[in-house]
PDB file of C-alpha atoms in Angstrom:
ATOM      1  CA  UNK I   1      21.545  -5.722 -20.935  1.00  0.00           C
ATOM      2  CA  UNK I   2      19.661  -6.827 -17.817  1.00  0.00           C
ATOM      3  CA  UNK I   3      16.238  -5.499 -16.925  1.00  0.00           C
ATOM      4  CA  UNK I   4      15.847  -3.053 -14.015  1.00  0.00           C
ATOM      5  CA  UNK I   5      14.819  -4.330 -10.581  1.00  0.00           C
ATOM      6  CA  UNK I   6      11.548  -2.393 -10.844  1.00  0.00           C
ATOM      7  CA  UNK I   7       9.583  -2.188 -14.081  1.00  0.00           C
ATOM      8  CA  UNK I   8       7.211   0.722 -14.690  1.00  0.00           C
ATOM      9  CA  UNK I   9       4.462   0.526 -17.281  1.00  0.00           C
ATOM     10  CA  UNK I  10       1.403   2.578 -18.226  1.00  0.00           C
ATOM     11  CA  UNK I  11      -1.777   1.036 -19.560  1.00  0.00           C
ATOM     12  CA  UNK I  12      -4.259   3.808 -20.134  1.00  0.00           C
ATOM     13  CA  UNK I  13      -5.171   5.242 -16.734  1.00  0.00           C
ATOM     14  CA  UNK I  14      -3.328   2.470 -14.861  1.00  0.00           C
ATOM     15  CA  UNK I  15       0.263   2.867 -13.696  1.00  0.00           C
ATOM     16  CA  UNK I  16       1.812  -0.552 -13.082  1.00  0.00           C
ATOM     17  CA  UNK I  17       4.915  -1.303 -11.017  1.00  0.00           C
ATOM     18  CA  UNK I  18       6.466  -4.765 -11.239  1.00  0.00           C
ATOM     19  CA  UNK I  19       9.014  -6.085  -8.738  1.00  0.00           C
ATOM     20  CA  UNK I  20      11.530  -7.734 -11.014  1.00  0.00           C
ATOM     21  CA  UNK I  21      14.199  -9.565  -8.975  1.00  0.00           C
ATOM     22  CA  UNK I  22      12.834 -13.124  -9.167  1.00  0.00           C
ATOM     23  CA  UNK I  23      16.269 -14.673  -8.564  1.00  0.00           C
ATOM     24  CA  UNK I  24      16.420 -12.720  -5.269  1.00  0.00           C
ATOM     25  CA  UNK I  25      12.800 -13.476  -4.322  1.00  0.00           C
ATOM     26  CA  UNK I  26      11.948  -9.870  -5.253  1.00  0.00           C
ATOM     27  CA  UNK I  27      13.584  -8.619  -2.059  1.00  0.00           C
ATOM     28  CA  UNK I  28      13.183  -4.844  -1.878  1.00  0.00           C
ATOM     29  CA  UNK I  29      16.525  -3.118  -2.291  1.00  0.00           C
ATOM     30  CA  UNK I  30      17.354   0.580  -2.490  1.00  0.00           C
ATOM     31  CA  UNK I  31      16.781   0.654  -6.248  1.00  0.00           C
ATOM     32  CA  UNK I  32      13.252  -0.727  -5.888  1.00  0.00           C
ATOM     33  CA  UNK I  33      12.424   1.548  -2.948  1.00  0.00           C
ATOM     34  CA  UNK I  34      13.643   4.651  -4.804  1.00  0.00           C
ATOM     35  CA  UNK I  35      11.798   3.540  -7.933  1.00  0.00           C
ATOM     36  CA  UNK I  36       8.524   3.180  -6.038  1.00  0.00           C
ATOM     37  CA  UNK I  37       9.032   6.590  -4.413  1.00  0.00           C
ATOM     38  CA  UNK I  38       9.603   8.191  -7.836  1.00  0.00           C
ATOM     39  CA  UNK I  39       6.526   6.451  -9.248  1.00  0.00           C
ATOM     40  CA  UNK I  40       4.396   7.720  -6.363  1.00  0.00           C
ATOM     41  CA  UNK I  41       5.337  11.294  -7.300  1.00  0.00           C
ATOM     42  CA  UNK I  42       4.258  10.658 -10.884  1.00  0.00           C
ATOM     43  CA  UNK I  43       1.050   8.922  -9.832  1.00  0.00           C
ATOM     44  CA  UNK I  44       0.103  11.691  -7.399  1.00  0.00           C
ATOM     45  CA  UNK I  45       0.693  14.552  -9.830  1.00  0.00           C
ATOM     46  CA  UNK I  46      -0.706  13.239 -13.111  1.00  0.00           C
ATOM     47  CA  UNK I  47      -4.472  13.535 -13.444  1.00  0.00           C
ATOM     48  CA  UNK I  48      -4.628  10.996 -16.275  1.00  0.00           C
ATOM     49  CA  UNK I  49      -3.323   8.207 -14.013  1.00  0.00           C
ATOM     50  CA  UNK I  50      -6.143   6.926 -11.806  1.00  0.00           C
ATOM     51  CA  UNK I  51      -4.995   3.560 -10.417  1.00  0.00           C
ATOM     52  CA  UNK I  52      -1.616   2.279  -9.258  1.00  0.00           C
ATOM     53  CA  UNK I  53      -1.066  -1.485  -9.464  1.00  0.00           C
ATOM     54  CA  UNK I  54       1.888  -3.145  -7.729  1.00  0.00           C
ATOM     55  CA  UNK I  55       2.672  -6.723  -8.666  1.00  0.00           C
ATOM     56  CA  UNK I  56       5.720  -8.958  -9.133  1.00  0.00           C
ATOM     57  CA  UNK I  57       7.414 -11.409 -11.492  1.00  0.00           C
ATOM     58  CA  UNK I  58       8.413 -14.905 -10.383  1.00  0.00           C
ATOM     59  CA  UNK I  59       7.240 -17.310  -7.687  1.00  0.00           C
ATOM     60  CA  UNK I  60       7.506 -14.790  -4.834  1.00  0.00           C
ATOM     61  CA  UNK I  61       5.728 -11.484  -4.518  1.00  0.00           C
ATOM     62  CA  UNK I  62       8.554 -10.418  -2.216  1.00  0.00           C
ATOM     63  CA  UNK I  63      10.630 -11.783   0.648  1.00  0.00           C
ATOM     64  CA  UNK I  64      10.678  -8.286   2.186  1.00  0.00           C
ATOM     65  CA  UNK I  65      13.533  -5.835   2.644  1.00  0.00           C
ATOM     66  CA  UNK I  66      16.845  -6.964   1.164  1.00  0.00           C
ATOM     67  CA  UNK I  67      18.980  -7.358   4.295  1.00  0.00           C
ATOM     68  CA  UNK I  68      22.124  -7.921   2.226  1.00  0.00           C
ATOM     69  CA  UNK I  69      21.566  -4.551   0.566  1.00  0.00           C
ATOM     70  CA  UNK I  70      21.187  -2.920   3.984  1.00  0.00           C
ATOM     71  CA  UNK I  71      24.382  -4.563   5.268  1.00  0.00           C
ATOM     72  CA  UNK I  72      26.231  -3.647   2.083  1.00  0.00           C
ATOM     73  CA  UNK I  73      25.574   0.012   2.809  1.00  0.00           C
ATOM     74  CA  UNK I  74      26.656  -0.402   6.422  1.00  0.00           C
ATOM     75  CA  UNK I  75      30.365  -0.038   5.664  1.00  0.00           C
ATOM     76  CA  UNK I  76      32.971   2.561   6.508  1.00  0.00           C
ATOM     77  CA  UNK I  77      32.496   5.658   4.415  1.00  0.00           C
ATOM     78  CA  UNK I  78      28.851   4.964   3.600  1.00  0.00           C
ATOM     79  CA  UNK I  79      26.459   7.828   4.112  1.00  0.00           C
ATOM     80  CA  UNK I  80      23.765   7.706   6.763  1.00  0.00           C
ATOM     81  CA  UNK I  81      21.094   7.524   4.079  1.00  0.00           C
ATOM     82  CA  UNK I  82      22.807   4.529   2.444  1.00  0.00           C
ATOM     83  CA  UNK I  83      23.152   2.679   5.728  1.00  0.00           C
ATOM     84  CA  UNK I  84      19.552   3.233   6.765  1.00  0.00           C
ATOM     85  CA  UNK I  85      17.743   3.794   3.456  1.00  0.00           C
ATOM     86  CA  UNK I  86      14.812   1.662   4.605  1.00  0.00           C
ATOM     87  CA  UNK I  87      14.183   4.096   7.504  1.00  0.00           C
ATOM     88  CA  UNK I  88      15.306   7.456   6.093  1.00  0.00           C
ATOM     89  CA  UNK I  89      15.928   9.060   2.762  1.00  0.00           C
ATOM     90  CA  UNK I  90      14.165   9.145  -0.595  1.00  0.00           C
ATOM     91  CA  UNK I  91      12.789   5.612  -0.588  1.00  0.00           C
ATOM     92  CA  UNK I  92      12.456   5.049   3.136  1.00  0.00           C
ATOM     93  CA  UNK I  93       9.761   2.585   4.104  1.00  0.00           C
ATOM     94  CA  UNK I  94       8.321   5.001   6.691  1.00  0.00           C
ATOM     95  CA  UNK I  95       7.728   7.957   4.382  1.00  0.00           C
ATOM     96  CA  UNK I  96       6.872   5.828   1.359  1.00  0.00           C
ATOM     97  CA  UNK I  97       4.123   3.898   3.128  1.00  0.00           C
ATOM     98  CA  UNK I  98       2.671   7.103   4.586  1.00  0.00           C
ATOM     99  CA  UNK I  99       2.632   8.649   1.105  1.00  0.00           C
ATOM    100  CA  UNK I 100       0.805   5.631  -0.315  1.00  0.00           C
ATOM    101  CA  UNK I 101      -1.960   6.127   2.230  1.00  0.00           C
ATOM    102  CA  UNK I 102      -2.114   9.880   1.627  1.00  0.00           C
ATOM    103  CA  UNK I 103      -2.441   9.863  -2.179  1.00  0.00           C
ATOM    104  CA  UNK I 104      -6.105  10.404  -3.043  1.00  0.00           C
ATOM    105  CA  UNK I 105      -6.151   7.674  -5.674  1.00  0.00           C
ATOM    106  CA  UNK I 106      -6.562   3.896  -5.242  1.00  0.00           C
ATOM    107  CA  UNK I 107      -3.481   1.677  -4.959  1.00  0.00           C
ATOM    108  CA  UNK I 108      -3.888  -2.041  -5.635  1.00  0.00           C
ATOM    109  CA  UNK I 109      -1.338  -4.697  -4.686  1.00  0.00           C
ATOM    110  CA  UNK I 110      -1.527  -8.161  -6.268  1.00  0.00           C
ATOM    111  CA  UNK I 111       0.227 -11.087  -4.557  1.00  0.00           C
ATOM    112  CA  UNK I 112       0.931 -14.030  -6.839  1.00  0.00           C
ATOM    113  CA  UNK I 113       3.116 -15.751  -4.213  1.00  0.00           C
ATOM    114  CA  UNK I 114       4.634 -15.362  -0.719  1.00  0.00           C
ATOM    115  CA  UNK I 115       4.571 -11.862   0.735  1.00  0.00           C
ATOM    116  CA  UNK I 116       6.820 -11.375   3.770  1.00  0.00           C
ATOM    117  CA  UNK I 117       8.223  -8.675   6.037  1.00  0.00           C
ATOM    118  CA  UNK I 118       8.666  -5.237   4.489  1.00  0.00           C
ATOM    119  CA  UNK I 119       6.615  -6.202   1.432  1.00  0.00           C
ATOM    120  CA  UNK I 120       3.785  -7.238   3.760  1.00  0.00           C
ATOM    121  CA  UNK I 121       4.087  -3.845   5.491  1.00  0.00           C
ATOM    122  CA  UNK I 122       3.953  -2.062   2.148  1.00  0.00           C
ATOM    123  CA  UNK I 123       0.833  -4.003   1.210  1.00  0.00           C
ATOM    124  CA  UNK I 124      -0.915  -2.800   4.364  1.00  0.00           C
ATOM    125  CA  UNK I 125      -0.557   0.763   3.050  1.00  0.00           C
ATOM    126  CA  UNK I 126      -2.380  -0.102  -0.176  1.00  0.00           C
ATOM    127  CA  UNK I 127      -6.114   0.383  -0.583  1.00  0.00           C
ATOM    128  CA  UNK I 128      -6.803  -3.045  -2.057  1.00  0.00           C
ATOM    129  CA  UNK I 129      -5.020  -6.352  -1.510  1.00  0.00           C
ATOM    130  CA  UNK I 130      -5.730  -9.143  -4.006  1.00  0.00           C
ATOM    131  CA  UNK I 131      -4.127 -12.571  -3.927  1.00  0.00           C
ATOM    132  CA  UNK I 132      -3.685 -15.736  -5.921  1.00  0.00           C
ATOM    133  CA  UNK I 133      -4.482 -18.982  -4.131  1.00  0.00           C
ATOM    134  CA  UNK I 134      -0.767 -19.742  -3.789  1.00  0.00           C
ATOM    135  CA  UNK I 135       0.030 -16.530  -1.875  1.00  0.00           C
ATOM    136  CA  UNK I 136       1.165 -16.758   1.762  1.00  0.00           C
ATOM    137  CA  UNK I 137       1.856 -14.128   4.420  1.00  0.00           C
ATOM    138  CA  UNK I 138       4.381 -13.800   7.231  1.00  0.00           C
ATOM    139  CA  UNK I 139       6.078 -11.174   9.400  1.00  0.00           C
ATOM    140  CA  UNK I 140       9.465 -12.767  10.284  1.00  0.00           C
ATOM    141  CA  UNK I 141      10.817  -9.839  12.328  1.00  0.00           C
ATOM    142  CA  UNK I 142      10.258 -11.592  15.675  1.00  0.00           C
ATOM    143  CA  UNK I 143      12.853 -14.209  14.620  1.00  0.00           C
ATOM    144  CA  UNK I 144      15.610 -11.588  14.855  1.00  0.00           C
ATOM    145  CA  UNK I 145      14.274  -9.917  17.990  1.00  0.00           C
ATOM    146  CA  UNK I 146      12.302  -6.975  16.612  1.00  0.00           C
ATOM    147  CA  UNK I 147       8.832  -6.096  15.325  1.00  0.00           C
ATOM    148  CA  UNK I 148       7.464  -4.816  11.991  1.00  0.00           C
ATOM    149  CA  UNK I 149       8.354  -1.196  12.723  1.00  0.00           C
ATOM    150  CA  UNK I 150       7.475   0.685   9.539  1.00  0.00           C
ATOM    151  CA  UNK I 151       3.799   0.844  10.435  1.00  0.00           C
ATOM    152  CA  UNK I 152       3.439  -2.908  10.052  1.00  0.00           C
ATOM    153  CA  UNK I 153       2.318  -3.574  13.602  1.00  0.00           C
ATOM    154  CA  UNK I 154       0.030  -0.553  13.929  1.00  0.00           C
ATOM    155  CA  UNK I 155      -1.550  -0.813  10.472  1.00  0.00           C
ATOM    156  CA  UNK I 156      -2.030  -4.554  10.827  1.00  0.00           C
ATOM    157  CA  UNK I 157      -3.714  -4.187  14.228  1.00  0.00           C
ATOM    158  CA  UNK I 158      -5.989  -1.453  12.911  1.00  0.00           C
ATOM    159  CA  UNK I 159      -6.912  -3.611   9.932  1.00  0.00           C
ATOM    160  CA  UNK I 160      -7.496  -7.073  11.428  1.00  0.00           C
ATOM    161  CA  UNK I 161      -7.504  -6.376  15.192  1.00  0.00           C
ATOM    162  CA  UNK I 162      -5.160  -7.490  17.987  1.00  0.00           C
ATOM    163  CA  UNK I 163      -6.368 -11.102  17.847  1.00  0.00           C
ATOM    164  CA  UNK I 164      -4.871 -11.846  14.423  1.00  0.00           C
ATOM    165  CA  UNK I 165      -2.110  -9.250  14.711  1.00  0.00           C
ATOM    166  CA  UNK I 166      -0.655 -11.484  17.443  1.00  0.00           C
ATOM    167  CA  UNK I 167      -0.566 -14.332  14.925  1.00  0.00           C
ATOM    168  CA  UNK I 168       1.785 -12.434  12.651  1.00  0.00           C
ATOM    169  CA  UNK I 169       3.697 -10.051  14.935  1.00  0.00           C
ATOM    170  CA  UNK I 170       4.021 -12.019  18.170  1.00  0.00           C
ATOM    171  CA  UNK I 171       4.142 -15.584  16.840  1.00  0.00           C
ATOM    172  CA  UNK I 172       5.703 -14.908  13.428  1.00  0.00           C
ATOM    173  CA  UNK I 173       3.234 -17.436  12.036  1.00  0.00           C
ATOM    174  CA  UNK I 174       2.325 -17.942   8.385  1.00  0.00           C
ATOM    175  CA  UNK I 175      -1.138 -17.576   6.863  1.00  0.00           C
ATOM    176  CA  UNK I 176      -2.443 -18.946   3.582  1.00  0.00           C
ATOM    177  CA  UNK I 177      -4.363 -16.718   1.192  1.00  0.00           C
ATOM    178  CA  UNK I 178      -7.671 -18.206   2.349  1.00  0.00           C
ATOM    179  CA  UNK I 179      -6.761 -17.664   6.013  1.00  0.00           C
ATOM    180  CA  UNK I 180      -5.764 -14.072   5.248  1.00  0.00           C
ATOM    181  CA  UNK I 181      -9.081 -13.553   3.464  1.00  0.00           C
ATOM    182  CA  UNK I 182     -11.028 -14.823   6.479  1.00  0.00           C
ATOM    183  CA  UNK I 183      -9.062 -12.460   8.757  1.00  0.00           C
ATOM    184  CA  UNK I 184     -10.075  -9.460   6.676  1.00  0.00           C
ATOM    185  CA  UNK I 185      -6.523  -8.891   5.469  1.00  0.00           C
ATOM    186  CA  UNK I 186      -7.380  -9.497   1.791  1.00  0.00           C
ATOM    187  CA  UNK I 187     -10.260  -8.272  -0.319  1.00  0.00           C
ATOM    188  CA  UNK I 188     -10.381 -11.293  -2.628  1.00  0.00           C
ATOM    189  CA  UNK I 189      -8.528 -14.472  -3.618  1.00  0.00           C
ATOM    190  CA  UNK I 190      -8.488 -15.817  -7.174  1.00  0.00           C
ATOM    191  CA  UNK I 191      -7.232 -19.051  -8.683  1.00  0.00           C
ATOM    192  CA  UNK I 192      -3.654 -18.937  -9.909  1.00  0.00           C
ATOM    193  CA  UNK I 193      -4.887 -19.443 -13.475  1.00  0.00           C
ATOM    194  CA  UNK I 194      -7.387 -16.555 -13.417  1.00  0.00           C
ATOM    195  CA  UNK I 195      -5.364 -14.239 -11.183  1.00  0.00           C
ATOM    196  CA  UNK I 196      -3.832 -11.909 -13.787  1.00  0.00           C
ATOM    197  CA  UNK I 197      -7.059 -11.394 -15.708  1.00  0.00           C
ATOM    198  CA  UNK I 198      -9.134 -10.827 -12.559  1.00  0.00           C
ATOM    199  CA  UNK I 199      -6.673  -8.264 -11.182  1.00  0.00           C
ATOM    200  CA  UNK I 200      -6.601  -6.428 -14.494  1.00  0.00           C
ATOM    201  CA  UNK I 201     -10.409  -6.344 -14.673  1.00  0.00           C
ATOM    202  CA  UNK I 202     -10.603  -4.987 -11.120  1.00  0.00           C
ATOM    203  CA  UNK I 203      -8.123  -2.202 -11.899  1.00  0.00           C
ATOM    204  CA  UNK I 204      -9.936  -1.294 -15.112  1.00  0.00           C
ATOM    205  CA  UNK I 205     -13.180  -0.989 -13.158  1.00  0.00           C
ATOM    206  CA  UNK I 206     -11.524   1.284 -10.574  1.00  0.00           C
ATOM    207  CA  UNK I 207     -10.044   3.440 -13.318  1.00  0.00           C
ATOM    208  CA  UNK I 208     -13.491   3.939 -14.868  1.00  0.00           C
ATOM    209  CA  UNK I 209     -15.018   5.418 -11.690  1.00  0.00           C
ATOM    210  CA  UNK I 210     -15.457   9.194 -11.208  1.00  0.00           C
ATOM    211  CA  UNK I 211     -12.018  10.330  -9.944  1.00  0.00           C
ATOM    212  CA  UNK I 212     -13.259  13.049  -7.603  1.00  0.00           C
ATOM    213  CA  UNK I 213     -15.705  10.684  -5.894  1.00  0.00           C
ATOM    214  CA  UNK I 214     -12.948   8.085  -5.546  1.00  0.00           C
ATOM    215  CA  UNK I 215     -10.602  10.650  -3.978  1.00  0.00           C
ATOM    216  CA  UNK I 216     -13.219  11.901  -1.528  1.00  0.00           C
ATOM    217  CA  UNK I 217     -14.184   8.330  -0.636  1.00  0.00           C
ATOM    218  CA  UNK I 218     -10.600   7.395   0.228  1.00  0.00           C
ATOM    219  CA  UNK I 219     -10.134  10.516   2.346  1.00  0.00           C
ATOM    220  CA  UNK I 220     -13.479  10.162   4.129  1.00  0.00           C
ATOM    221  CA  UNK I 221     -12.940   6.497   5.021  1.00  0.00           C
ATOM    222  CA  UNK I 222      -9.577   7.344   6.557  1.00  0.00           C
ATOM    223  CA  UNK I 223     -10.912  10.325   8.495  1.00  0.00           C
ATOM    224  CA  UNK I 224     -13.960   8.535   9.893  1.00  0.00           C
ATOM    225  CA  UNK I 225     -12.226   5.284  10.877  1.00  0.00           C
ATOM    226  CA  UNK I 226     -11.474   6.422  14.438  1.00  0.00           C
ATOM    227  CA  UNK I 227     -14.161   9.080  15.006  1.00  0.00           C
ATOM    228  CA  UNK I 228     -17.211   8.659  17.161  1.00  0.00           C
ATOM    229  CA  UNK I 229     -20.540   8.314  15.349  1.00  0.00           C
ATOM    230  CA  UNK I 230     -21.694  11.935  15.230  1.00  0.00           C
ATOM    231  CA  UNK I 231     -18.303  13.331  14.230  1.00  0.00           C
ATOM    232  CA  UNK I 232     -18.055  10.709  11.511  1.00  0.00           C
ATOM    233  CA  UNK I 233     -21.487  11.668  10.163  1.00  0.00           C
ATOM    234  CA  UNK I 234     -20.450  15.328  10.067  1.00  0.00           C
ATOM    235  CA  UNK I 235     -17.370  14.444   8.031  1.00  0.00           C
ATOM    236  CA  UNK I 236     -19.581  12.468   5.626  1.00  0.00           C
ATOM    237  CA  UNK I 237     -21.872  15.478   5.136  1.00  0.00           C
ATOM    238  CA  UNK I 238     -18.974  17.797   4.453  1.00  0.00           C
ATOM    239  CA  UNK I 239     -17.355  15.298   2.104  1.00  0.00           C
ATOM    240  CA  UNK I 240     -20.559  14.815   0.125  1.00  0.00           C
ATOM    241  CA  UNK I 241     -20.954  18.575  -0.121  1.00  0.00           C
ATOM    242  CA  UNK I 242     -17.650  18.788  -1.967  1.00  0.00           C
ATOM    243  CA  UNK I 243     -18.992  16.552  -4.725  1.00  0.00           C
ATOM    244  CA  UNK I 244     -22.114  18.666  -5.263  1.00  0.00           C
ATOM    245  CA  UNK I 245     -20.649  22.160  -4.906  1.00  0.00           C
ATOM    246  CA  UNK I 246     -18.793  24.130  -7.533  1.00  0.00           C
ATOM    247  CA  UNK I 247     -15.028  24.367  -7.670  1.00  0.00           C
ATOM    248  CA  UNK I 248     -14.997  27.705  -5.857  1.00  0.00           C
ATOM    249  CA  UNK I 249     -16.470  26.131  -2.712  1.00  0.00           C
ATOM    250  CA  UNK I 250     -14.517  22.892  -2.657  1.00  0.00           C
ATOM    251  CA  UNK I 251     -11.279  24.261  -1.246  1.00  0.00           C
ATOM    252  CA  UNK I 252     -13.166  25.761   1.710  1.00  0.00           C
ATOM    253  CA  UNK I 253     -14.943  22.500   2.534  1.00  0.00           C
ATOM    254  CA  UNK I 254     -11.722  20.518   2.119  1.00  0.00           C
ATOM    255  CA  UNK I 255      -9.999  22.807   4.615  1.00  0.00           C
ATOM    256  CA  UNK I 256     -12.808  22.212   7.112  1.00  0.00           C
ATOM    257  CA  UNK I 257     -12.447  18.448   6.738  1.00  0.00           C
ATOM    258  CA  UNK I 258      -8.701  18.678   7.271  1.00  0.00           C
ATOM    259  CA  UNK I 259      -9.272  20.735  10.420  1.00  0.00           C
ATOM    260  CA  UNK I 260     -11.660  18.100  11.766  1.00  0.00           C
ATOM    261  CA  UNK I 261      -9.155  15.347  11.073  1.00  0.00           C
ATOM    262  CA  UNK I 262      -6.525  17.050  13.223  1.00  0.00           C
ATOM    263  CA  UNK I 263      -8.824  16.756  16.236  1.00  0.00           C
ATOM    264  CA  UNK I 264      -8.776  12.929  16.068  1.00  0.00           C
TER     265      UNK I 264
END
């Protein structure tokens, strides 16, 4: 019996997802997308799970969306969701990547090899991006006359600025792990030999941190990213208040923060 395309494991407070189609360069098909979406529901709702780690088996992290899977669904009699699963439906890239950003727990992605296209876009929605020295990065969409449209262009520009976003989106150029680190795309690069152990140690450290402070930190960073200085400071004050007030006051402060965020 063959293994599933996406493996799901729990190690204490860490939920681990493993792309497991090495013969297909870990291209993301409907089964993987739906599996990630299901895992996000579990990760969001279970208080004992504090860190989500996404990694892959084989030489590639992922070649991106499986275009053959998309075309296979684009046949007479196929439902709209089957034909366009990567845009709509349970495991759509759009909603899935938004959900990854919204969950108030850290998500770590670990690239042991090339990370292209839709997998690159998914990685931009994660909180931490770690890479082995052999990892490379590319957005190949320009080759077929389109752009990374599941938040890939906008998230990338917000993260590394228009200067380097042009490198990937406009030129379709490739970057090594060290180049990506210098751009600000990655948080750290480890040797191929030490990669697994270093990623595991990083996730264990994250899982040991106070969960409420981690959640508030993630939310506050996102809210303040595009605010002017004084508004950002006000959000910080409100966010810090949540950590020092009792439970009965926290919902009120959280509602105030959400209201401020809608004015961005």
